[in-house]
Coordinates of C-alpha atoms and ligand atoms in Angstrom, one line a residue:
F1 CA 64.5 83.6 113.5
D2 CA 63.4 87.1 112.9
A3 CA 66.1 89.6 113.1
S4 CA 63.8 92.6 112.5
N5 CA 66.2 95.4 112.8
S6 CA 66.3 97.7 115.8
E7 CA 69.8 98.8 115.3
V8 CA 70.3 102.5 114.4
F9 CA 73.9 101.9 113.5
R10 CA 73.5 98.9 111.2
P11 CA 75.0 99.8 107.9
L12 CA 72.8 99.9 104.9
F13 CA 75.3 99.1 102.1
H14 CA 77.9 97.2 103.9
H15 CA 77.6 93.4 104.8
T16 CA 76.7 92.5 108.3
P17 CA 75.5 89.3 109.9
R18 CA 71.8 89.3 110.6
Y19 CA 72.3 88.3 114.2
G20 CA 75.4 87.5 116.3
W21 CA 79.0 88.3 116.2
M22 CA 81.3 88.6 113.1
N23 CA 85.0 89.0 112.7
D24 CA 87.3 88.1 109.8
P25 CA 86.0 87.5 106.3
N26 CA 86.8 83.9 105.3
G27 CA 86.8 81.4 102.5
M28 CA 85.7 83.9 99.8
F29 CA 85.3 82.5 96.4
Y30 CA 83.4 83.3 93.2
K31 CA 81.6 80.5 91.3
D32 CA 78.9 80.6 88.6
G33 CA 78.0 84.3 89.0
V34 CA 77.8 84.2 92.8
Y35 CA 80.3 85.7 95.3
H36 CA 80.5 83.8 98.4
L37 CA 81.5 85.5 101.7
C38 CA 82.0 83.3 104.7
F39 CA 83.0 84.9 108.0
Q40 CA 84.1 84.2 111.6
Y41 CA 80.7 83.9 113.2
N42 CA 79.2 83.4 116.6
P43 CA 75.6 82.5 116.0
Y44 CA 74.8 82.5 119.7
G45 CA 75.7 86.0 120.7
S46 CA 77.2 89.3 119.7
M47 CA 80.6 88.9 121.2
W48 CA 83.5 86.7 120.1
G49 CA 83.1 82.9 120.8
N50 CA 81.8 79.6 119.4
L51 CA 83.5 80.4 116.1
S52 CA 81.8 79.0 113.0
W53 CA 81.8 80.0 109.4
G54 CA 78.8 82.2 108.7
H55 CA 77.9 82.5 105.0
S56 CA 76.4 85.2 102.7
T57 CA 76.1 85.4 99.0
S58 CA 75.9 88.2 96.4
T59 CA 75.7 88.4 92.7
D60 CA 76.9 92.1 92.7
L61 CA 79.2 92.4 95.7
V62 CA 76.9 95.0 97.3
N63 CA 73.6 93.4 98.0
W64 CA 74.0 90.4 100.3
K65 CA 71.8 87.5 101.1
A66 CA 72.2 85.6 104.4
E67 CA 72.7 81.8 104.1
E68 CA 73.0 79.1 106.6
P69 CA 76.4 78.7 108.4
V70 CA 78.7 76.2 106.5
L71 CA 81.1 75.1 109.2
V72 CA 80.4 74.7 112.9
P73 CA 82.7 73.7 115.8
D74 CA 83.5 70.0 115.8
G75 CA 85.7 67.6 117.8
L76 CA 88.9 69.3 116.5
G77 CA 87.7 72.7 117.9
M78 CA 86.3 76.0 116.8
I79 CA 86.4 77.0 113.1
F80 CA 88.9 79.8 112.8
S81 CA 89.9 81.7 109.5
G82 CA 90.8 80.1 106.3
S83 CA 90.2 80.2 102.5
C84 CA 88.4 78.4 99.7
V85 CA 89.3 77.4 96.1
V86 CA 87.4 75.9 93.3
D87 CA 89.2 72.6 92.3
K88 CA 88.5 72.8 88.6
E89 CA 90.7 69.9 87.6
N90 CA 89.6 67.7 90.4
T91 CA 93.2 67.5 91.8
A92 CA 91.9 66.5 95.3
G93 CA 89.6 63.8 93.9
F94 CA 86.4 65.1 95.6
G95 CA 84.9 65.9 92.2
K96 CA 85.3 68.3 89.4
D97 CA 84.6 71.9 90.5
A98 CA 84.4 70.9 94.2
V99 CA 84.9 73.9 96.5
V100 CA 87.7 73.1 98.9
A101 CA 88.0 75.0 102.2
I102 CA 91.1 74.8 104.4
Y103 CA 90.7 76.4 107.8
T104 CA 92.2 76.4 111.3
S105 CA 90.7 74.0 113.8
A106 CA 91.2 75.8 117.1
G107 CA 91.0 73.4 120.0
A108 CA 93.8 72.5 122.4
S109 CA 96.2 73.7 119.6
Q110 CA 95.8 75.2 116.2
I111 CA 95.8 72.7 113.3
Q112 CA 94.7 73.0 109.8
S113 CA 91.7 71.1 108.5
L114 CA 90.0 70.6 105.1
A115 CA 86.3 70.5 104.2
Y116 CA 84.7 70.4 100.7
S117 CA 81.5 71.2 99.1
L118 CA 79.9 69.5 96.1
D119 CA 76.9 71.8 95.9
N120 CA 78.6 75.1 95.0
G121 CA 79.4 76.0 98.6
R122 CA 75.9 75.6 100.1
T123 CA 77.0 72.8 102.4
F124 CA 80.5 71.4 103.3
K125 CA 81.6 68.0 104.4
T126 CA 84.7 67.8 106.6
Y127 CA 87.5 65.5 105.4
E128 CA 87.9 62.2 107.2
N129 CA 91.8 62.5 107.5
N130 CA 91.8 65.9 109.2
P131 CA 94.1 67.5 110.3
I132 CA 96.1 68.0 107.2
I133 CA 98.8 70.3 108.6
T134 CA 100.0 70.4 112.2
S135 CA 102.8 72.2 114.0
D136 CA 104.0 72.7 117.5
K137 CA 103.8 76.5 116.9
E138 CA 100.6 78.6 116.9
C139 CA 99.6 78.6 113.2
R140 CA 96.5 79.8 111.6
D141 CA 94.5 81.3 108.8
P142 CA 95.6 79.2 105.7
N143 CA 95.2 81.0 102.4
M144 CA 95.4 79.1 99.2
F145 CA 95.7 79.7 95.5
W146 CA 96.6 77.8 92.3
H147 CA 100.2 78.6 91.1
A148 CA 100.0 77.9 87.4
E149 CA 103.8 78.2 86.6
S150 CA 104.7 75.4 89.0
G151 CA 101.4 73.5 88.6
R152 CA 100.9 73.4 92.4
W153 CA 98.5 74.7 95.0
I154 CA 100.2 77.2 97.3
L155 CA 99.1 77.8 100.8
V156 CA 100.3 80.5 103.1
L157 CA 99.9 80.0 106.9
A158 CA 100.5 82.7 109.6
A159 CA 102.9 81.5 112.3
A160 CA 101.3 84.1 114.6
L161 CA 103.8 84.4 117.4
E162 CA 106.9 83.8 115.3
R163 CA 105.8 86.7 113.1
E164 CA 106.4 84.6 110.0
M165 CA 104.4 83.5 107.0
W166 CA 105.0 79.9 106.2
I167 CA 104.6 78.8 102.5
Y168 CA 103.5 75.3 101.6
S169 CA 102.9 73.6 98.3
S170 CA 100.6 70.7 97.3
P171 CA 99.6 68.7 94.2
D172 CA 96.3 67.7 95.6
L173 CA 95.2 70.1 98.4
K174 CA 95.5 67.2 100.9
N175 CA 99.2 66.7 101.2
W176 CA 101.2 69.8 101.9
K177 CA 105.0 70.4 102.0
K178 CA 106.6 73.4 103.8
E179 CA 108.7 75.3 101.2
S180 CA 109.8 78.4 103.0
S181 CA 109.2 81.0 105.6
F182 CA 109.0 84.8 105.3
G183 CA 108.9 87.5 107.8
R184 CA 111.7 87.3 110.4
G185 CA 112.5 90.9 111.1
Y186 CA 110.3 92.4 108.3
G187 CA 107.8 95.2 108.6
C188 CA 105.8 95.7 111.7
Q189 CA 106.9 93.1 114.4
E190 CA 104.8 94.5 117.3
G191 CA 101.9 92.1 117.4
V192 CA 100.9 88.7 116.2
W193 CA 100.8 88.0 112.4
E194 CA 97.5 86.7 111.1
C195 CA 95.3 86.3 108.0
P196 CA 97.9 86.2 105.0
D197 CA 97.1 86.5 101.4
L198 CA 99.6 86.2 98.5
M199 CA 98.8 87.4 95.0
Q200 CA 100.3 88.7 91.8
L201 CA 99.1 92.2 90.8
P202 CA 99.7 94.3 87.7
V203 CA 101.7 97.5 88.0
R204 CA 99.6 100.5 86.7
G205 CA 100.6 101.7 83.3
T206 CA 103.2 98.9 82.7
D207 CA 103.3 95.3 81.6
E208 CA 105.0 94.4 84.8
K209 CA 103.6 92.3 87.6
K210 CA 104.7 91.9 91.2
W211 CA 103.8 89.7 94.1
V212 CA 102.1 91.2 97.2
L213 CA 101.9 89.4 100.5
I214 CA 99.3 90.8 102.8
C215 CA 99.9 90.3 106.5
N216 CA 97.4 91.4 109.0
I217 CA 98.8 92.4 112.4
N218 CA 97.4 92.9 115.8
P219 CA 98.3 95.0 117.7
G220 CA 100.8 97.4 116.2
G221 CA 98.7 99.3 113.7
P222 CA 99.7 102.9 112.9
F223 CA 96.9 104.2 115.2
G224 CA 96.8 101.4 117.7
G225 CA 95.4 97.9 117.6
S226 CA 94.7 96.0 114.3
A227 CA 95.9 96.8 110.9
A228 CA 96.9 95.3 107.6
Q229 CA 100.5 95.6 106.3
Y230 CA 101.8 94.3 103.0
F231 CA 105.1 93.4 101.4
V232 CA 105.9 93.7 97.6
G233 CA 108.3 91.4 95.9
D234 CA 108.6 88.2 94.0
F235 CA 107.5 84.6 94.3
D236 CA 109.1 81.7 92.5
G237 CA 106.6 79.0 93.5
K238 CA 108.5 78.3 96.8
T239 CA 109.9 81.5 98.3
F240 CA 108.6 85.0 98.7
T241 CA 111.3 87.6 98.5
C242 CA 110.6 91.2 99.6
D243 CA 111.9 94.1 97.4
T244 CA 112.1 96.6 100.2
K245 CA 114.3 96.8 103.3
P246 CA 113.0 94.9 106.3
E247 CA 112.5 98.1 108.3
V248 CA 110.0 99.5 105.9
T249 CA 106.3 99.1 106.7
K250 CA 103.6 99.6 104.1
W251 CA 99.9 100.0 105.3
M252 CA 97.0 98.9 103.2
D253 CA 94.6 101.3 104.9
Y254 CA 95.3 104.2 107.2
G255 CA 92.2 104.1 109.4
K256 CA 91.6 102.2 112.6
D257 CA 88.9 99.9 111.2
H258 CA 90.4 97.7 108.5
Y259 CA 91.5 94.3 109.5
A260 CA 91.8 90.6 108.3
T261 CA 91.7 91.8 104.7
V262 CA 91.8 88.9 102.2
S263 CA 90.8 88.3 98.6
W264 CA 88.1 86.4 96.7
S265 CA 89.5 83.4 94.8
N266 CA 88.5 82.4 91.3
V267 CA 87.3 85.9 90.3
P268 CA 87.3 86.3 86.5
D269 CA 89.4 88.9 84.5
D270 CA 92.3 88.5 86.9
R271 CA 90.7 90.8 89.4
H272 CA 91.9 90.8 92.9
T273 CA 89.0 92.0 95.0
V274 CA 89.4 92.2 98.8
I275 CA 87.2 92.9 101.7
A276 CA 88.1 93.7 105.3
W277 CA 86.5 93.3 108.7
M278 CA 85.6 97.0 109.6
S279 CA 86.6 97.0 113.2
N280 CA 89.6 96.8 115.5
W281 CA 90.3 94.2 118.3
Q282 CA 90.8 97.1 120.7
Y283 CA 87.0 97.7 120.9
A284 CA 85.2 95.3 118.5
N285 CA 83.3 93.6 121.4
N286 CA 82.2 97.0 122.8
V287 CA 80.9 98.9 119.8
P288 CA 77.3 100.3 120.5
T289 CA 75.2 97.6 118.7
K290 CA 73.3 94.8 120.3
Q291 CA 71.8 92.2 118.0
Y292 CA 74.9 91.9 116.0
R293 CA 78.5 93.2 116.0
S294 CA 80.7 94.2 113.0
A295 CA 80.4 95.0 109.4
N296 CA 82.7 94.4 106.4
S297 CA 84.3 97.2 104.4
L298 CA 83.3 97.9 100.9
P299 CA 84.8 95.4 98.4
R300 CA 87.9 96.9 96.9
D301 CA 90.0 96.1 93.9
L302 CA 93.8 96.0 94.3
G303 CA 96.6 97.0 91.9
L304 CA 100.1 98.4 92.2
Y305 CA 101.8 101.5 91.2
K306 CA 105.5 102.5 91.1
V307 CA 106.7 105.7 92.6
G308 CA 109.7 107.8 91.6
D309 CA 112.2 106.1 93.9
G310 CA 111.4 102.7 92.2
D311 CA 109.3 101.4 95.1
Y312 CA 105.9 99.8 94.6
Y313 CA 102.7 100.5 96.5
L314 CA 99.2 99.2 96.5
T315 CA 96.3 101.0 94.7
T316 CA 93.0 100.4 96.3
V317 CA 89.8 101.5 94.6
P318 CA 86.2 100.7 95.5
A319 CA 85.0 97.7 93.4
P320 CA 83.3 99.1 90.4
E321 CA 80.1 97.3 91.5
T322 CA 79.8 100.0 94.1
L323 CA 78.8 102.4 91.3
A324 CA 75.5 100.6 91.1
L325 CA 74.5 101.9 94.5
R326 CA 74.3 105.5 93.2
G327 CA 70.6 106.4 92.9
K328 CA 69.0 108.3 90.2
K329 CA 69.2 111.8 91.8
T330 CA 72.6 113.3 92.3
M331 CA 73.3 116.5 94.2
D332 CA 75.6 118.3 91.9
Y333 CA 77.3 121.3 93.7
G334 CA 79.8 122.0 90.8
A335 CA 82.8 124.1 91.3
F336 CA 83.4 127.0 93.8
S337 CA 86.0 128.7 95.8
V338 CA 86.3 128.6 99.6
G339 CA 88.4 130.4 102.2
K340 CA 88.6 130.6 106.0
N341 CA 84.8 131.1 106.4
G342 CA 83.9 128.0 104.5
V343 CA 81.0 126.8 102.5
A344 CA 78.4 124.4 103.7
K345 CA 76.4 122.0 101.5
K346 CA 73.5 119.7 102.3
L347 CA 74.0 115.9 102.5
P348 CA 71.0 113.7 101.5
V349 CA 68.3 112.8 104.1
A350 CA 66.8 109.7 102.4
N351 CA 68.1 106.3 103.7
N352 CA 69.6 107.8 106.7
G353 CA 71.9 110.0 104.6
I354 CA 73.9 107.1 103.1
C355 CA 75.9 108.6 100.2
E356 CA 79.1 108.7 98.2
V357 CA 80.8 112.1 97.9
N358 CA 83.2 112.9 95.1
L359 CA 85.2 116.1 95.1
E360 CA 88.3 117.7 93.6
L361 CA 90.4 120.2 95.3
D362 CA 93.0 122.7 94.2
A363 CA 94.4 124.0 97.5
R364 CA 96.1 127.0 95.8
T365 CA 97.1 129.3 98.7
A366 CA 95.6 127.2 101.6
G367 CA 97.8 125.5 104.1
K368 CA 95.0 123.1 105.2
V369 CA 91.6 122.3 103.8
N370 CA 89.0 121.0 106.2
I371 CA 86.0 118.9 105.0
T372 CA 83.7 118.6 107.9
L373 CA 80.7 116.3 108.1
S374 CA 78.3 117.4 110.9
N375 CA 74.8 117.0 112.3
P376 CA 72.5 119.4 114.2
K377 CA 73.7 117.9 117.5
G378 CA 77.2 119.3 116.8
E379 CA 78.7 115.8 116.3
Q380 CA 81.3 116.0 113.5
T381 CA 84.0 114.2 111.7
V382 CA 86.8 116.4 110.2
L383 CA 88.7 115.4 107.2
T384 CA 91.9 117.5 106.6
Y385 CA 94.3 117.8 103.7
N386 CA 97.5 119.3 105.1
L387 CA 99.4 120.7 102.2
T388 CA 102.5 121.5 104.3
D389 CA 103.3 117.9 105.0
N390 CA 101.0 116.3 102.3
S391 CA 98.9 114.4 104.8
F392 CA 95.2 113.4 104.9
G393 CA 93.7 113.1 108.3
M394 CA 90.4 112.0 109.8
D395 CA 89.4 113.3 113.2
R396 CA 86.5 111.2 114.9
T397 CA 87.2 112.6 118.4
R398 CA 83.8 114.4 118.3
S399 CA 82.0 112.1 115.8
G400 CA 79.1 110.9 118.0
L401 CA 79.3 108.1 120.5
T402 CA 83.0 107.6 121.3
D403 CA 83.1 106.8 125.0
F404 CA 82.5 103.0 124.8
S405 CA 86.4 102.6 124.6
K406 CA 89.3 104.8 125.5
D407 CA 90.9 103.6 122.2
F408 CA 88.0 104.8 120.0
P409 CA 88.4 108.6 119.9
A410 CA 91.3 109.1 117.4
I411 CA 92.8 111.2 114.6
T412 CA 94.2 108.9 111.8
L413 CA 96.6 110.2 109.2
A414 CA 97.6 109.0 105.8
P415 CA 100.3 110.2 103.4
A416 CA 98.4 112.1 100.7
P417 CA 99.6 112.2 97.0
Q418 CA 102.1 115.0 96.5
G419 CA 100.8 118.3 95.3
R420 CA 98.0 120.8 95.8
K421 CA 95.5 119.0 93.6
Q422 CA 93.5 116.2 95.3
H423 CA 90.6 114.0 94.4
L424 CA 88.6 112.3 97.1
R425 CA 85.9 109.7 97.1
L426 CA 84.0 109.3 100.4
F427 CA 81.5 106.5 101.3
I428 CA 79.3 107.4 104.3
D429 CA 77.2 104.7 105.8
R430 CA 75.3 104.7 109.2
C431 CA 78.5 103.8 111.2
S432 CA 81.4 104.2 108.9
I433 CA 83.4 106.5 106.6
E434 CA 85.7 105.2 104.0
A435 CA 87.9 107.8 102.3
F436 CA 89.5 106.8 99.0
D437 CA 92.1 108.9 97.2
G438 CA 90.6 109.3 93.8
E439 CA 93.4 107.4 92.1
G440 CA 93.6 104.7 94.8
R441 CA 96.8 105.8 96.4
F442 CA 95.6 105.8 100.0
V443 CA 92.4 104.6 101.7
M444 CA 91.2 105.3 105.3
T445 CA 88.5 103.4 106.9
N446 CA 87.0 104.5 110.2
L447 CA 83.9 103.7 112.2
V448 CA 81.9 106.6 113.5
F449 CA 78.6 106.5 115.6
P450 CA 76.8 109.8 115.2
T451 CA 73.6 109.8 117.1
E452 CA 71.9 111.4 114.1
P453 CA 73.2 111.1 110.5
Y454 CA 75.5 113.8 109.3
T455 CA 73.5 116.4 107.3
T456 CA 76.1 118.9 106.3
L457 CA 79.3 118.9 104.5
S458 CA 81.4 122.0 104.9
I459 CA 84.7 122.9 103.4
S460 CA 87.0 125.6 104.7
T461 CA 90.7 126.6 104.8
D462 CA 93.0 127.6 107.6
K463 CA 94.2 130.5 105.4
G464 CA 94.2 131.5 101.8
R465 CA 91.8 130.0 99.3
C466 CA 91.0 126.6 97.8
R467 CA 89.1 125.9 94.6
V468 CA 86.6 123.0 94.9
G469 CA 85.7 121.2 91.7
N470 CA 83.0 118.8 90.7
L471 CA 81.5 118.3 94.2
T472 CA 78.9 115.7 93.7
V473 CA 77.0 113.9 96.3
Y474 CA 75.3 110.6 95.3
P475 CA 72.6 109.4 97.6
L476 CA 72.9 105.6 97.7
E477 CA 70.2 103.0 97.3
V478 CA 70.2 99.5 98.5
E479 CA 67.8 96.6 97.8
N480 CA 67.8 94.5 100.8
N481 CA 68.6 96.5 103.8
L482 CA 67.8 94.8 107.0
Ligands
FRU501 C1 92.0 87.5 113.3 C2 91.8 86.1 114.1 C3 92.5 85.0 113.3 C4 91.7 83.8 113.8 C5 90.3 84.4 114.0 C6 89.6 83.8 115.1 O1 91.2 88.5 113.6 O2 92.5 86.2 115.3 O3 93.9 84.8 113.4 O4 91.7 82.8 112.9 O5 90.6 85.8 114.2 O6 88.3 84.3 115.2

């Protein structure tokens, strides 16, 4: 089909399906120089239904090529979320380097099924003895990895309504034994638990490594609806133990549009690269696009850092591949001082103004520093560093189209790093703003639908003065925008 683009809000440097509906990223793996991204996909319309696994590939994580769907509903039901691994040692017997997918078959109940690919993930064959895991509880979104220390595959399954993550082990990807369960009473318990991922990450500046369990929840997010929480602790091959008290909730991202976040498997150099579905179940079916719905976040690399009280938190930085999006021209605004009246700078006009903005702030005598993105129609998104309570906020209540859902207008808040000096990296696409703390200590991902691109960035204080340093705007360039 021809999906010639008539969508004014279709992102230019974020992955979207050419046509139809998309939710969770699925079954992501890397093999022979290619990143594979499958996703919850309705090929027949732009609302949730008929769930299949759509498929796109990329060699650089930022330019995506649409491929044929790899899994479509069968006698066991729709194809819900799951994961893929590369079976290098042929433990399953399908063949050396077979790509093995385990996913939820959603029919009368939710059971786990296996499919494998012998052509590098281009096509998959379903396993004749499916299902491979059953339960009388609602269980979904199996996520697997190879655990070298115990010489076993590990699979984490979300027992959605129990608000537990069940951990299984297997020698061969086909026969799974339940080892343990984590979650009862931990973290945010408001909604269902979905889309787990368990990984070991290095702690910045040390030789230490800790385990992180990602747990997507819906609803119960900090600003309503969907969000991703995580737990830091240890994993001994059978059981995950959380370091922090059960009542502590840690959020991966402080925006409203960051859900179903999981990582690529088999990425070289021990990288843990994740991608999110950039929407929220509160309004995902109602956002103002027609041919398709939903985009993914930028790919992000995860790590950990330890704070003064001995607790560990995730660091999230844009995958370094995103640097390749920077075009040849940069808009270098250097350093300057701002006060209450503010200073306005132009944003690029090429490619609908898609850009990355880098800036440093020294808030000096200011109480709040506002960074406002606006267009000639008066639509604006306001980012605020509040130095009194060390928060970072994003106000999208007047950002453009907001009235398609009562849950869309919102102000989201993140804990900003302590201190008056801040470093921010912003990625602005046609319908999204991703704000990264320069050192990866918070991320905030929000959709915005301005009816014209934002053309101005202004910085002002509530009182006193703020020094702005190294304000650089990078117009972004993409190869294969639809
Ligand atoms: C999360 C989710 C998963 C499920 C899929 C169905 O957004 O509800 O738990 O597998 O979407 O599309």
